[in-house]
Tab-separated table of C-alpha atoms and ligand atoms in Angstrom:
chain	number	residue	atom	x	y	z
A	732	UNK	CA	113.198	129.241	124.040
A	733	UNK	CA	109.649	129.297	122.426
A	734	UNK	CA	108.836	128.308	118.713
A	735	UNK	CA	108.559	126.070	115.965
A	736	UNK	CA	108.316	122.759	117.391
A	737	UNK	CA	110.425	119.791	115.232
A	738	UNK	CA	109.238	116.470	114.227
A	739	UNK	CA	111.708	114.218	114.425
A	740	UNK	CA	110.663	110.423	113.261
A	741	UNK	CA	112.600	107.609	114.630
A	742	UNK	CA	113.360	104.514	112.026
A	743	UNK	CA	114.904	102.003	114.482
A	744	UNK	CA	111.354	99.975	113.762
A	745	UNK	CA	111.744	99.710	110.248
A	746	UNK	CA	115.482	97.851	111.106
A	747	UNK	CA	114.211	95.581	113.429
A	748	UNK	CA	111.233	94.738	111.316
A	749	UNK	CA	114.026	93.578	108.276
A	750	UNK	CA	116.223	91.975	111.127
A	751	UNK	CA	113.260	89.508	111.726
A	752	UNK	CA	113.960	88.487	108.292
A	753	UNK	CA	118.229	89.361	107.759
A	754	UNK	CA	117.446	90.006	104.191
A	755	UNK	CA	117.407	93.593	102.953
A	756	UNK	CA	113.564	94.282	103.635
A	757	UNK	CA	112.515	97.399	105.139
A	758	UNK	CA	115.039	99.232	104.444
A	759	UNK	CA	115.141	101.831	106.784
A	760	UNK	CA	116.749	104.333	104.221
A	761	UNK	CA	113.505	104.374	102.199
A	762	UNK	CA	112.006	104.678	105.251
A	763	UNK	CA	114.012	108.417	106.246
A	764	UNK	CA	113.271	109.138	102.659
A	765	UNK	CA	109.672	109.028	102.937
A	766	UNK	CA	109.853	111.077	106.041
A	767	UNK	CA	111.352	113.693	104.472
A	768	UNK	CA	109.167	113.576	101.721
A	769	UNK	CA	106.204	113.537	104.371
A	770	UNK	CA	107.566	116.819	105.923
A	771	UNK	CA	109.838	115.136	109.113
A	772	UNK	CA	112.318	117.659	110.011
A	773	UNK	CA	115.130	115.209	111.440
A	774	UNK	CA	115.726	111.309	111.395
A	775	UNK	CA	116.536	109.598	114.972
A	776	UNK	CA	118.288	106.301	114.710
A	777	UNK	CA	119.517	104.312	117.872
A	778	UNK	CA	122.407	101.960	117.338
A	779	UNK	CA	122.069	100.053	120.422
A	780	UNK	CA	125.622	97.688	121.640
A	781	UNK	CA	123.496	94.624	120.054
A	782	UNK	CA	122.626	95.969	117.205
A	783	UNK	CA	119.049	94.929	117.622
A	784	UNK	CA	117.793	97.435	115.086
A	785	UNK	CA	119.911	99.699	113.670
A	786	UNK	CA	122.866	98.298	111.915
A	787	UNK	CA	126.972	100.451	111.464
A	788	UNK	CA	126.166	100.154	107.835
A	789	UNK	CA	122.174	102.111	108.430
A	790	UNK	CA	124.346	104.879	110.514
A	791	UNK	CA	126.896	105.199	107.622
A	792	UNK	CA	124.175	105.582	104.979
A	793	UNK	CA	121.979	107.848	106.557
A	794	UNK	CA	124.676	109.972	107.097
A	795	UNK	CA	126.028	109.831	103.882
A	796	UNK	CA	122.697	109.859	101.523
A	797	UNK	CA	119.792	111.448	103.437
A	798	UNK	CA	119.356	115.283	103.303
A	799	UNK	CA	117.413	115.535	107.137
A	800	UNK	CA	119.870	116.565	110.491
A	801	UNK	CA	120.467	112.650	111.905
A	802	UNK	CA	120.200	112.763	115.862
A	803	UNK	CA	122.420	109.324	116.902
A	804	UNK	CA	120.517	107.889	119.911
A	805	UNK	CA	123.410	106.161	121.948
A	806	UNK	CA	124.873	105.140	124.679
A	807	UNK	CA	128.301	106.740	126.116
A	808	UNK	CA	130.266	104.111	125.458
A	809	UNK	CA	133.676	103.943	123.906
A	810	UNK	CA	132.877	101.989	120.598
A	811	UNK	CA	129.066	104.315	120.448
A	812	UNK	CA	131.796	107.543	120.826
A	813	UNK	CA	134.003	106.348	118.171
A	814	UNK	CA	131.399	105.607	115.572
A	815	UNK	CA	129.976	108.946	116.539
A	816	UNK	CA	132.948	110.819	115.968
A	817	UNK	CA	133.903	109.263	112.771
A	818	UNK	CA	129.992	110.012	111.400
A	819	UNK	CA	129.458	113.215	112.766
A	820	UNK	CA	126.108	113.401	112.555
A	821	UNK	CA	124.082	116.888	112.945
A	822	UNK	CA	123.251	115.490	116.903
A	823	UNK	CA	123.938	112.723	119.319
A	824	UNK	CA	121.360	111.798	122.053
A	825	UNK	CA	123.035	110.203	124.749
A	826	UNK	CA	120.848	107.775	126.549
A	827	UNK	CA	121.335	105.034	129.224
A	828	UNK	CA	120.868	101.044	127.217
A	829	UNK	CA	120.342	98.259	129.329
A	830	UNK	CA	120.735	95.011	127.299
A	831	UNK	CA	118.307	92.875	128.505
A	832	UNK	CA	115.752	95.941	128.228
A	833	UNK	CA	113.133	95.971	125.539
A	834	UNK	CA	113.466	99.690	125.207
A	835	UNK	CA	114.820	102.612	126.709
A	836	UNK	CA	113.525	101.919	130.287
A	837	UNK	CA	114.249	105.224	132.029
A	838	UNK	CA	116.026	108.413	131.925
A	839	UNK	CA	119.714	108.587	131.392
A	840	UNK	CA	121.554	109.380	135.468
A	841	UNK	CA	123.152	112.570	134.152
A	842	UNK	CA	123.614	113.674	138.247
A	843	UNK	CA	124.718	110.045	139.532
A	844	UNK	CA	127.131	109.546	136.452
A	845	UNK	CA	128.690	112.938	135.902
A	846	UNK	CA	132.554	111.481	135.822
A	847	UNK	CA	131.553	108.898	132.894
A	848	UNK	CA	129.508	111.502	130.563
A	849	UNK	CA	132.029	114.520	130.991
A	850	UNK	CA	134.624	112.705	128.525
A	851	UNK	CA	131.577	112.169	126.258
A	852	UNK	CA	130.441	114.763	126.120
A	853	UNK	CA	133.332	116.751	126.024
A	854	UNK	CA	134.465	114.919	122.667
A	855	UNK	CA	131.240	114.808	121.104
A	856	UNK	CA	130.987	118.658	121.250
A	857	UNK	CA	135.051	118.784	119.999
A	858	UNK	CA	133.495	117.035	116.863
A	859	UNK	CA	130.982	119.447	116.186
A	860	UNK	CA	128.300	117.096	117.768
A	861	UNK	CA	125.161	118.868	119.172
A	862	UNK	CA	124.593	116.974	122.341
A	863	UNK	CA	121.071	115.422	124.396
A	864	UNK	CA	120.815	114.067	127.326
A	865	UNK	CA	117.738	112.016	127.504
A	866	UNK	CA	116.253	112.380	130.786
A	867	UNK	CA	113.599	111.876	133.236
A	868	UNK	CA	111.781	115.369	134.049
A	869	UNK	CA	113.865	115.563	137.634
A	870	UNK	CA	115.277	118.472	138.167
A	871	UNK	CA	118.468	117.204	139.712
A	872	UNK	CA	118.716	115.445	136.603
A	873	UNK	CA	118.388	119.324	134.775
A	874	UNK	CA	120.170	120.724	136.873
A	875	UNK	CA	123.614	118.289	136.399
A	876	UNK	CA	122.415	118.341	132.260
A	877	UNK	CA	123.467	121.695	132.605
A	878	UNK	CA	126.300	121.048	134.978
A	879	UNK	CA	128.093	119.078	132.439
A	880	UNK	CA	128.002	122.179	129.622
A	881	UNK	CA	124.968	120.208	127.167
A	882	UNK	CA	122.896	122.333	124.915
A	883	UNK	CA	120.103	120.073	124.049
A	884	UNK	CA	118.279	118.102	127.172
A	885	UNK	CA	115.519	115.295	126.165
A	886	UNK	CA	112.991	114.249	128.464
A	887	UNK	CA	111.241	111.463	128.982
A	888	UNK	CA	107.880	111.418	128.118
A	889	UNK	CA	107.564	107.127	128.687
A	890	UNK	CA	105.821	107.612	132.707
A	891	UNK	CA	103.217	110.113	130.892
A	892	UNK	CA	102.661	107.646	127.941
A	893	UNK	CA	102.302	104.916	130.317
A	894	UNK	CA	100.227	106.452	133.050
A	895	UNK	CA	97.667	108.221	129.872
A	896	UNK	CA	97.310	104.016	128.560
A	897	UNK	CA	96.947	102.502	131.812
A	898	UNK	CA	95.117	105.131	134.024
A	899	UNK	CA	93.149	106.953	131.310
A	900	UNK	CA	93.939	110.410	129.530
A	901	UNK	CA	92.656	112.803	132.518
A	902	UNK	CA	93.390	110.193	135.363
A	903	UNK	CA	95.077	112.406	138.180
A	904	UNK	CA	98.154	110.044	137.250
A	905	UNK	CA	98.595	110.763	133.739
A	906	UNK	CA	98.061	114.676	134.613
A	907	UNK	CA	100.399	114.421	137.558
A	908	UNK	CA	102.861	113.063	135.165
A	909	UNK	CA	102.141	115.510	132.335
A	910	UNK	CA	102.670	118.130	135.113
A	911	UNK	CA	106.716	116.705	135.936
A	912	UNK	CA	106.856	117.326	131.827
A	913	UNK	CA	105.286	120.727	132.043
A	914	UNK	CA	107.554	121.601	134.851
A	915	UNK	CA	110.656	120.139	134.097
A	916	UNK	CA	110.052	122.135	130.608
A	917	UNK	CA	110.514	125.454	132.640
A	918	UNK	CA	113.241	124.366	134.330
A	919	UNK	CA	115.246	123.580	131.490
A	920	UNK	CA	114.215	127.074	130.130
A	921	UNK	CA	114.986	128.563	133.007
A	922	UNK	CA	118.960	126.247	133.520
A	923	UNK	CA	118.788	127.589	129.109
A	924	UNK	CA	118.305	123.910	128.395
A	925	UNK	CA	116.799	123.574	124.438
A	926	UNK	CA	114.039	120.888	125.058
A	927	UNK	CA	112.616	117.956	123.418
A	928	UNK	CA	111.069	115.514	124.481
A	929	UNK	CA	110.253	111.651	123.316
A	930	UNK	CA	108.796	107.900	123.961
A	931	UNK	CA	105.909	106.498	124.053
A	932	UNK	CA	104.019	109.673	122.080
A	933	UNK	CA	101.052	108.300	119.900
A	934	UNK	CA	98.419	110.059	118.047
A	935	UNK	CA	96.402	110.403	121.370
A	936	UNK	CA	98.713	111.483	123.808
A	937	UNK	CA	101.015	113.704	121.851
A	938	UNK	CA	98.783	116.411	122.045
A	939	UNK	CA	99.929	118.110	126.048
A	940	UNK	CA	103.435	117.634	125.203
A	941	UNK	CA	103.124	119.472	122.377
A	942	UNK	CA	101.092	121.716	123.901
A	943	UNK	CA	104.520	123.076	126.369
A	944	UNK	CA	105.703	125.785	124.323
A	945	UNK	CA	109.097	125.817	125.413
A	946	UNK	CA	109.214	122.401	123.790
A	947	UNK	CA	111.662	122.178	121.047
A	948	UNK	CA	111.287	118.899	118.902
A	949	UNK	CA	109.624	115.569	119.483
A	950	UNK	CA	111.002	112.475	118.275
A	951	UNK	CA	108.465	109.573	117.872
A	952	UNK	CA	108.987	106.396	116.144
A	953	UNK	CA	107.818	103.042	117.699
A	954	UNK	CA	104.133	104.190	117.264
A	955	UNK	CA	104.284	105.621	113.363
A	956	UNK	CA	105.881	102.928	112.315
A	957	UNK	CA	103.083	100.397	113.347
A	958	UNK	CA	100.632	102.516	111.794
A	959	UNK	CA	102.608	102.754	108.962
A	960	UNK	CA	100.589	99.223	108.650
A	961	UNK	CA	97.850	100.172	108.325
A	962	UNK	CA	97.777	103.590	106.428
A	963	UNK	CA	101.372	103.998	105.483
A	964	UNK	CA	104.219	106.167	106.742
A	965	UNK	CA	103.661	109.027	104.903
A	966	UNK	CA	99.931	109.446	105.811
A	967	UNK	CA	101.226	108.525	109.637
A	968	UNK	CA	103.900	111.288	109.738
A	969	UNK	CA	101.631	113.746	108.100
A	970	UNK	CA	99.087	113.355	110.814
A	971	UNK	CA	101.774	113.621	113.557
A	972	UNK	CA	102.673	116.661	111.974
A	973	UNK	CA	98.571	117.934	111.384
A	974	UNK	CA	98.529	117.375	114.833
A	975	UNK	CA	101.402	118.607	116.400
A	976	UNK	CA	100.641	121.630	114.197
A	977	UNK	CA	97.111	121.894	115.741
A	978	UNK	CA	98.300	121.863	119.510
A	979	UNK	CA	100.716	124.138	119.294
A	980	UNK	CA	98.624	126.575	117.175
A	981	UNK	CA	96.078	126.005	120.266
A	982	UNK	CA	98.506	126.381	122.891
A	983	UNK	CA	99.774	129.838	121.817
A	984	UNK	CA	96.831	131.405	121.410
A	985	UNK	CA	95.228	130.795	124.443
A	986	UNK	CA	98.492	132.227	126.413
A	987	UNK	CA	98.039	135.281	124.099
A	988	UNK	CA	94.096	135.611	123.593
B	1026	PXP	N1	113.433	109.325	122.028
B	1026	PXP	C1	114.629	108.717	123.034
B	1026	PXP	C2	115.787	109.007	123.332
B	1026	PXP	C3	114.526	107.423	122.479
B	1026	PXP	O1	115.210	106.325	123.115
B	1026	PXP	C4	113.253	106.880	121.743
B	1026	PXP	C5	112.911	105.355	121.943
B	1026	PXP	O2	114.386	104.629	121.163
B	1026	PXP	C6	112.525	107.617	121.023
B	1026	PXP	C7	112.522	108.815	121.426
B	1026	PXP	C8	111.104	107.094	120.563
B	1026	PXP	O3	110.186	106.140	121.553
B	1026	PXP	P1	109.147	105.997	120.255
B	1026	PXP	O4	109.856	104.892	119.938
B	1026	PXP	O5	108.333	104.903	121.893
B	1026	PXP	O6	108.080	106.541	120.212
């Protein structure tokens, strides 16, 4: 599975800023429209149990008003399942969720949580929603995802991104985490799983991830929304697209040279 690398723009943190004041501004729907005009391939939004950023109304409006495919990030709970089945987004990415965490801290335990995940995956699939599991690049988790019958996994790039900023781009810890992602993507391909990646990606650290030829989609949010403060959302998305395209072109070129 090789080909064009899609960019999903996660707009959660537009809602975070809106919610800081409780009014309607800035509107995540407007961000989705700007992302579409800037060449994003999809919109990603996480409806959390505590509604700290996106709200039920946001999801309803995204499904009704935005032409781009919506990737709904959700915990495997009855409440979220009912919402996903009602709105039938293009895709749902099942993530672990803990109320006290600042952001999604680790991958889903697909291996240990199989019993609870099976009915959720089944119900979403029946509803025509493309299901992915957000997992660490751990072979046991990828095997468990394949056993659950999902078509897609998203590799958690958080550990790589953290090492990148804490230890440096070429530090052994960073290269080790990158290697885990490369091997995870290869393992996913061997299992017939489409591979996505995301969490913590920035202009500086995205290139080696975008260069993995079997990664088909990147989901990026916090950094793009933060950059939008300085240069606008349109500009931050277009720059990320350009870095992505160069990384992918260089990696495919170096493989055929
Ligand atoms: N992918 C998944 C599954 C996520 O949970 C998140 C964060 O909501 C992202 C990608 C985007 O991460 P970031 O906001 O750090 O770019």
